[in-house]
Amino acid sequence: MNDLPRGNMNRLNQRIVLAKVGLDGHDRGIKVVARALRDAGFEVIYPGLWLSPASVVRVVAEEDADWLGISILSGAHLVLVPQVLELLRQQGLHHVRVVVGGTIPEEDVAPLLACGVAKVFGPGSALADIVHYFQGERKHEQNPSSA
C-alpha cells in the first residue's frame, strides 16, 4: 500500500488545506475563501490558527491534500513559506502545490514564486479570481493536453 502515488489531481473534488501559519490570529479572510472554494465544489480543510510549519505539513499529509493555501497577514511570509516548502519536500509531498495569500507586498511576490509557490494572492484579490484560478488548474490537471 505504501507504493501508491500520493495525491490525486484527477479526482473531481481536489482537496485544499487552507492554513494560518505562525502567530497570525486573524482568520476572517481565510474562512471566506474556504467557503467560496467549497461552494465551487472543492474539498476544503481548515485546521485553525497559530500552526507551526511542521503542523501544517502534517495536516497536508494526513488529509492527502492536492493543494496548500497559506494565509499570512503578519509579514513573516518570506521566513515561514520557505520553511513549509522545505518540510513538504522532506516529507515527499512533491505533488502538493502551494498558494499564498494575505498582505504580501508586490516586491515579495517574485521571491515566493522562485522558492516554489504556484501563485500569490495579494491584498484585494477577488474571491472570483481565487476560485477561477483553482478551477483552471483543476481543468488543466484533468486534461493536460488542452494547455
CSV table of C-alpha atoms in Angstrom, one decimal:
chain,number,residue,atom,x,y,z
A,1,MET,CA,0.0,0.0,0.0
A,2,ASN,CA,2.9,2.4,0.6
A,3,ASP,CA,3.7,2.3,-3.2
A,4,LEU,CA,0.5,4.0,-4.1
A,5,PRO,CA,1.1,7.6,-5.5
A,6,ARG,CA,0.1,10.3,-3.1
A,7,GLY,CA,-2.4,12.9,-4.1
A,8,ASN,CA,-4.9,12.6,-6.9
A,9,MET,CA,-5.1,15.7,-9.1
A,10,ASN,CA,-7.6,13.9,-11.4
A,11,ARG,CA,-10.3,13.4,-8.8
A,12,LEU,CA,-13.2,15.9,-9.3
A,13,ASN,CA,-13.0,17.3,-5.8
A,14,GLN,CA,-9.5,18.3,-5.2
A,15,ARG,CA,-8.5,18.6,-1.5
A,16,ILE,CA,-7.2,22.0,-0.4
A,17,VAL,CA,-5.8,22.7,3.0
A,18,LEU,CA,-6.0,26.3,4.0
A,19,ALA,CA,-3.7,27.2,6.8
A,20,LYS,CA,-2.8,30.1,9.1
A,21,VAL,CA,0.9,29.7,9.9
A,22,GLY,CA,2.7,31.4,12.7
A,23,LEU,CA,1.2,33.9,15.2
A,24,ASP,CA,-1.3,35.5,12.8
A,25,GLY,CA,-4.6,35.5,14.7
A,26,HIS,CA,-6.9,37.0,12.1
A,27,ASP,CA,-8.9,34.3,10.2
A,28,ARG,CA,-12.0,36.0,8.8
A,29,GLY,CA,-10.5,36.2,5.2
A,30,ILE,CA,-9.4,32.6,5.1
A,31,LYS,CA,-12.8,31.5,6.2
A,32,VAL,CA,-14.4,33.5,3.4
A,33,VAL,CA,-12.0,31.9,0.9
A,34,ALA,CA,-12.7,28.5,2.3
A,35,ARG,CA,-16.5,29.0,1.9
A,36,ALA,CA,-16.1,30.2,-1.7
A,37,LEU,CA,-13.9,27.2,-2.7
A,38,ARG,CA,-16.4,24.8,-1.0
A,39,ASP,CA,-19.2,26.4,-2.9
A,40,ALA,CA,-17.2,25.9,-6.1
A,41,GLY,CA,-17.0,22.1,-5.4
A,42,PHE,CA,-13.6,21.8,-3.7
A,43,GLU,CA,-13.0,19.9,-0.5
A,44,VAL,CA,-11.5,22.4,1.9
A,45,ILE,CA,-9.8,21.6,5.2
A,46,TYR,CA,-9.1,24.5,7.6
A,47,PRO,CA,-7.2,23.3,10.7
A,48,GLY,CA,-7.3,26.6,12.5
A,49,LEU,CA,-5.0,29.3,13.8
A,50,TRP,CA,-1.4,29.5,15.1
A,51,LEU,CA,0.0,26.5,13.3
A,52,SER,CA,3.7,25.7,13.0
A,53,PRO,CA,5.1,24.8,9.6
A,54,ALA,CA,5.5,21.2,10.8
A,55,SER,CA,1.9,21.1,11.9
A,56,VAL,CA,0.7,22.4,8.6
A,57,VAL,CA,2.7,19.8,6.7
A,58,ARG,CA,1.3,17.1,9.0
A,59,VAL,CA,-2.2,18.1,8.1
A,60,VAL,CA,-1.5,18.2,4.4
A,61,ALA,CA,-0.1,14.6,4.6
A,62,GLU,CA,-2.9,13.3,6.8
A,63,GLU,CA,-5.6,14.8,4.5
A,64,ASP,CA,-3.9,13.7,1.3
A,65,ALA,CA,-4.2,17.2,0.0
A,66,ASP,CA,-3.6,18.3,-3.5
A,67,TRP,CA,-3.1,22.0,-2.6
A,68,LEU,CA,-1.9,24.0,0.4
A,69,GLY,CA,-3.1,27.6,0.7
A,70,ILE,CA,-1.2,29.6,3.3
A,71,SER,CA,-2.7,32.9,4.6
A,72,ILE,CA,-0.3,35.3,6.2
A,73,LEU,CA,-1.0,38.8,7.4
A,74,SER,CA,1.9,39.1,9.9
A,75,GLY,CA,4.6,39.9,7.4
A,76,ALA,CA,6.5,36.6,8.1
A,77,HIS,CA,5.9,35.1,4.7
A,78,LEU,CA,9.5,35.2,3.5
A,79,VAL,CA,10.5,33.2,6.6
A,80,LEU,CA,7.6,30.8,7.1
A,81,VAL,CA,6.7,29.9,3.5
A,82,PRO,CA,10.2,28.6,2.6
A,83,GLN,CA,10.1,26.5,5.8
A,84,VAL,CA,6.8,24.9,4.8
A,85,LEU,CA,8.0,24.2,1.3
A,86,GLU,CA,11.2,22.5,2.6
A,87,LEU,CA,9.2,20.4,5.0
A,88,LEU,CA,6.8,19.4,2.2
A,89,ARG,CA,9.8,18.3,0.1
A,90,GLN,CA,11.4,16.4,3.1
A,91,GLN,CA,8.1,14.5,3.6
A,92,GLY,CA,7.9,13.5,-0.1
A,93,LEU,CA,4.9,15.7,-0.7
A,94,HIS,CA,6.2,17.0,-4.0
A,95,HIS,CA,2.8,16.8,-5.7
A,96,VAL,CA,1.3,19.4,-3.3
A,97,ARG,CA,1.0,22.8,-5.0
A,98,VAL,CA,1.2,25.8,-2.7
A,99,VAL,CA,-0.5,29.2,-3.0
A,100,VAL,CA,0.0,32.1,-0.6
A,101,GLY,CA,-2.4,34.9,0.2
A,102,GLY,CA,-2.6,37.8,2.6
A,103,THR,CA,-0.7,41.1,2.9
A,104,ILE,CA,2.1,40.3,0.6
A,105,PRO,CA,4.0,43.3,-0.8
A,106,GLU,CA,4.5,43.3,-4.5
A,107,GLU,CA,8.3,43.1,-4.1
A,108,ASP,CA,7.9,39.8,-2.2
A,109,VAL,CA,5.9,38.0,-4.9
A,110,ALA,CA,9.0,37.1,-7.1
A,111,PRO,CA,11.0,35.6,-4.2
A,112,LEU,CA,7.9,33.5,-3.2
A,113,LEU,CA,7.4,32.2,-6.7
A,114,ALA,CA,11.1,31.5,-7.0
A,115,CYS,CA,11.1,29.3,-4.0
A,116,GLY,CA,8.2,27.2,-5.4
A,117,VAL,CA,4.9,28.9,-4.7
A,118,ALA,CA,2.5,28.4,-7.6
A,119,LYS,CA,0.5,31.6,-7.1
A,120,VAL,CA,0.4,34.6,-4.8
A,121,PHE,CA,-2.9,36.4,-4.0
A,122,GLY,CA,-2.2,39.8,-2.5
A,123,PRO,CA,-4.4,42.4,-0.8
A,124,GLY,CA,-7.6,43.0,-2.7
A,125,SER,CA,-7.7,39.7,-4.6
A,126,ALA,CA,-11.2,38.9,-5.6
A,127,LEU,CA,-12.9,35.7,-4.5
A,128,ALA,CA,-13.9,35.0,-8.1
A,129,ASP,CA,-10.2,35.3,-9.2
A,130,ILE,CA,-9.2,32.8,-6.5
A,131,VAL,CA,-11.9,30.3,-7.4
A,132,HIS,CA,-11.2,30.7,-11.1
A,133,TYR,CA,-7.5,30.0,-10.6
A,134,PHE,CA,-8.2,26.7,-8.8
A,135,GLN,CA,-10.9,25.8,-11.4
A,136,GLY,CA,-8.4,26.5,-14.2
A,137,GLU,CA,-5.8,24.4,-12.5
A,138,ARG,CA,-8.2,21.5,-12.0
A,139,LYS,CA,-9.2,21.6,-15.6
A,140,HIS,CA,-5.6,21.6,-16.7
A,141,GLU,CA,-4.7,18.7,-14.5
A,142,GLN,CA,-7.7,16.7,-15.7
A,143,ASN,CA,-6.9,17.4,-19.3
A,144,PRO,CA,-3.2,18.4,-19.7
A,145,SER,CA,-3.4,18.3,-23.5
A,146,SER,CA,-5.7,21.3,-23.5
A,147,ALA,CA,-3.0,23.6,-22.1
